Amino acid sequence: MTANLLDFDLEGLAAFCERLGEKRFRATQLFRWIHQRGASEFGQMSDLAKSLREKLATTAHVAGLHVISQHESADGTIKWLFDVGNGDAVEAVFIPEDDRGTLCVSSQAGCAVGCRFCSTGHQGFSRNLTTGEIVAQLWFAEHFLRKHLKRDERVISNVVMMGMGEPLQNYAALVPALRVMLDDHAYGLSRRRVTVSTSGMTRMMDRLGQECPVALAVSLHAANNALRDNLVPLNKKHDLDDLMDSCNRYLQFAPRDFITFEYCMLDGVNDQPEHARELVQLVKNRVSCKINLIPFNPFPASGLTRSPHKQVLAFAKILGDAGIVTTVRKTRGDDIDAACGQLAGDVKDRTRVEKRIAQQRTVMLKQVPALAPGAKET
Ligand code: SAH
Ligand code: SF4
């Protein structure tokens, strides 16, 4: 088995080079070729000594993910479904805006947290992605988009770990992947523009703050424990008090001076004026935050419906009047099921994932002609 170099942050790659009897700085050159230029063939890497290229050819490879399908929305949002083996698939979504390009990245195949309103949660947990599989989503998307949009310079300026999975339940693979995103020799993203979104794993939030602080979004969805226990089962272990304290500890290290609280608006469940007032009580004078109200993207198995827009605005007004910065998230990519919580579409069980992968592989690969280097067609 040769090493997949997408699995390494710069430190890991330097250690790998040392094991080959090479100077550590060779890793920087290699890292730049792979991440900045999208190279996957060692033969292409013209400034590396021939002897090193030969060593690499027998000990290493650069392997992207297999693309099953690509869908482009009328609003420019692009969603990719990647095969990660054994019938599992994960998705990444590119969201273009005037002043930025955001990639929403997955951290796990499925998710063990099991939130009621989330289609990934309903799928159950399959496995953690490796560092290489997390990085491969960005590597593929960045180099594909440069070609697709005919751009020489960087296309993706922001990454949000808001795809499938709970990133902090895959901490060991996540942190090196974040380091690759942040590294100036790779994607060079600012810490403020890389966001980890968590359902509230407080111990892991503490570790992230100390070891690799990036912007943090916390999926709140309820401001009392009874309701949150029901919507986000993890709350039974890490309750709201614990969560608010952990947010404050995180802020001591965070690159931004606020936490973003995400709140998915569920009709008649958490969207009433009393819920808004409870939310004010919970956070006001306690945690420096912004609140992002997310229109719920319904899927049949949830048994839940989206709050009417009027209700969302009334909720936002109560928060705003209390001095809490509040935004209502625009839904993007609705027409291609790329909006929050719609990732994996209506996939509910493994059998259907497998069937869907088999069907889509045949149909969709024909529609993805310009694969990035290293992403293999099967
Ligand atoms: N597991 C992490 C990150 C992935 S979920 C977390 O929970 O934060 C990313 C965001 O999408 C979360 O805020 C989540 O609450 C939201 N989300 C999940 N399902 C949704 C749905 N059906 N409609 C709208 N937002 C949803
Ligand atoms: Fe997992 Fe996040 Fe979905 Fe909850 S909302 S089930 S934590 S992916």
PDB file of N, CA and C in Angstrom, residues 265-268 271 293-296 305-317 327-331:
ATOM      1  N   MET A 265     -35.644  26.638  11.549  1.00  0.00           N
ATOM      2  CA  MET A 265     -37.007  27.054  11.916  1.00  0.00           C
ATOM      3  C   MET A 265     -38.034  25.983  11.550  1.00  0.00           C
ATOM      4  N   LEU A 266     -38.600  25.373  12.582  1.00  0.00           N
ATOM      5  CA  LEU A 266     -39.538  24.256  12.395  1.00  0.00           C
ATOM      6  C   LEU A 266     -40.938  24.705  12.800  1.00  0.00           C
ATOM      7  N   ASP A 267     -41.833  24.587  11.870  1.00  0.00           N
ATOM      8  CA  ASP A 267     -43.183  25.117  12.067  1.00  0.00           C
ATOM      9  C   ASP A 267     -43.853  24.542  13.320  1.00  0.00           C
ATOM     10  N   GLY A 268     -44.219  25.450  14.232  1.00  0.00           N
ATOM     11  CA  GLY A 268     -44.957  25.042  15.423  1.00  0.00           C
ATOM     12  C   GLY A 268     -44.120  24.305  16.460  1.00  0.00           C
ATOM     13  N   ASP A 271     -40.540  27.758  16.698  1.00  0.00           N
ATOM     14  CA  ASP A 271     -40.567  29.045  15.988  1.00  0.00           C
ATOM     15  C   ASP A 271     -41.558  30.057  16.555  1.00  0.00           C
ATOM     16  N   LEU A 293     -30.877  32.189  11.292  1.00  0.00           N
ATOM     17  CA  LEU A 293     -32.114  31.401  11.214  1.00  0.00           C
ATOM     18  C   LEU A 293     -32.132  30.674   9.870  1.00  0.00           C
ATOM     19  N   ILE A 294     -32.285  29.371   9.927  1.00  0.00           N
ATOM     20  CA  ILE A 294     -32.228  28.568   8.694  1.00  0.00           C
ATOM     21  C   ILE A 294     -33.628  28.077   8.358  1.00  0.00           C
ATOM     22  N   PRO A 295     -34.125  28.414   7.159  1.00  0.00           N
ATOM     23  CA  PRO A 295     -35.406  27.827   6.764  1.00  0.00           C
ATOM     24  C   PRO A 295     -35.242  26.304   6.672  1.00  0.00           C
ATOM     25  N   PHE A 296     -36.125  25.582   7.312  1.00  0.00           N
ATOM     26  CA  PHE A 296     -36.048  24.112   7.305  1.00  0.00           C
ATOM     27  C   PHE A 296     -36.283  23.587   5.894  1.00  0.00           C
ATOM     28  N   THR A 305     -42.345  20.448   9.192  1.00  0.00           N
ATOM     29  CA  THR A 305     -42.537  21.366   8.065  1.00  0.00           C
ATOM     30  C   THR A 305     -41.811  22.694   8.319  1.00  0.00           C
ATOM     31  N   ARG A 306     -41.612  23.420   7.234  1.00  0.00           N
ATOM     32  CA  ARG A 306     -40.885  24.694   7.291  1.00  0.00           C
ATOM     33  C   ARG A 306     -41.777  25.779   7.917  1.00  0.00           C
ATOM     34  N   SER A 307     -41.203  26.600   8.754  1.00  0.00           N
ATOM     35  CA  SER A 307     -41.969  27.720   9.319  1.00  0.00           C
ATOM     36  C   SER A 307     -42.348  28.685   8.211  1.00  0.00           C
ATOM     37  N   PRO A 308     -43.563  29.236   8.269  1.00  0.00           N
ATOM     38  CA  PRO A 308     -43.918  30.258   7.281  1.00  0.00           C
ATOM     39  C   PRO A 308     -42.959  31.449   7.402  1.00  0.00           C
ATOM     40  N   HIS A 309     -42.686  32.086   6.279  1.00  0.00           N
ATOM     41  CA  HIS A 309     -41.712  33.179   6.258  1.00  0.00           C
ATOM     42  C   HIS A 309     -42.087  34.276   7.271  1.00  0.00           C
ATOM     43  N   LYS A 310     -43.382  34.531   7.378  1.00  0.00           N
ATOM     44  CA  LYS A 310     -43.852  35.562   8.320  1.00  0.00           C
ATOM     45  C   LYS A 310     -43.419  35.244   9.755  1.00  0.00           C
ATOM     46  N   GLN A 311     -43.507  33.970  10.072  1.00  0.00           N
ATOM     47  CA  GLN A 311     -43.143  33.509  11.413  1.00  0.00           C
ATOM     48  C   GLN A 311     -41.633  33.688  11.642  1.00  0.00           C
ATOM     49  N   VAL A 312     -40.864  33.419  10.582  1.00  0.00           N
ATOM     50  CA  VAL A 312     -39.407  33.571  10.680  1.00  0.00           C
ATOM     51  C   VAL A 312     -39.071  35.048  10.918  1.00  0.00           C
ATOM     52  N   LEU A 313     -39.757  35.932  10.184  1.00  0.00           N
ATOM     53  CA  LEU A 313     -39.479  37.370  10.325  1.00  0.00           C
ATOM     54  C   LEU A 313     -39.874  37.862  11.713  1.00  0.00           C
ATOM     55  N   ALA A 314     -41.001  37.370  12.231  1.00  0.00           N
ATOM     56  CA  ALA A 314     -41.451  37.785  13.571  1.00  0.00           C
ATOM     57  C   ALA A 314     -40.426  37.322  14.616  1.00  0.00           C
ATOM     58  N   PHE A 315     -39.922  36.121  14.440  1.00  0.00           N
ATOM     59  CA  PHE A 315     -38.910  35.546  15.341  1.00  0.00           C
ATOM     60  C   PHE A 315     -37.642  36.398  15.290  1.00  0.00           C
ATOM     61  N   ALA A 316     -37.231  36.709  14.050  1.00  0.00           N
ATOM     62  CA  ALA A 316     -36.007  37.509  13.855  1.00  0.00           C
ATOM     63  C   ALA A 316     -36.165  38.885  14.505  1.00  0.00           C
ATOM     64  N   LYS A 317     -37.370  39.427  14.445  1.00  0.00           N
ATOM     65  CA  LYS A 317     -37.592  40.773  14.988  1.00  0.00           C
ATOM     66  C   LYS A 317     -37.419  40.781  16.511  1.00  0.00           C
ATOM     67  N   THR A 327     -29.522  36.915  11.238  1.00  0.00           N
ATOM     68  CA  THR A 327     -29.703  36.857   9.782  1.00  0.00           C
ATOM     69  C   THR A 327     -30.610  35.679   9.455  1.00  0.00           C
ATOM     70  N   VAL A 328     -31.290  35.799   8.343  1.00  0.00           N
ATOM     71  CA  VAL A 328     -32.108  34.687   7.872  1.00  0.00           C
ATOM     72  C   VAL A 328     -31.376  34.132   6.658  1.00  0.00           C
ATOM     73  N   ARG A 329     -31.023  32.854   6.725  1.00  0.00           N
ATOM     74  CA  ARG A 329     -30.222  32.304   5.633  1.00  0.00           C
ATOM     75  C   ARG A 329     -31.044  32.162   4.364  1.00  0.00           C
ATOM     76  N   LYS A 330     -30.395  32.593   3.266  1.00  0.00           N
ATOM     77  CA  LYS A 330     -31.029  32.390   1.956  1.00  0.00           C
ATOM     78  C   LYS A 330     -30.890  30.921   1.631  1.00  0.00           C
ATOM     79  N   THR A 331     -31.888  30.313   1.051  1.00  0.00           N
ATOM     80  CA  THR A 331     -31.668  28.926   0.625  1.00  0.00           C
ATOM     81  C   THR A 331     -31.075  28.965  -0.771  1.00  0.00           C
TER      82      THR A 331
END
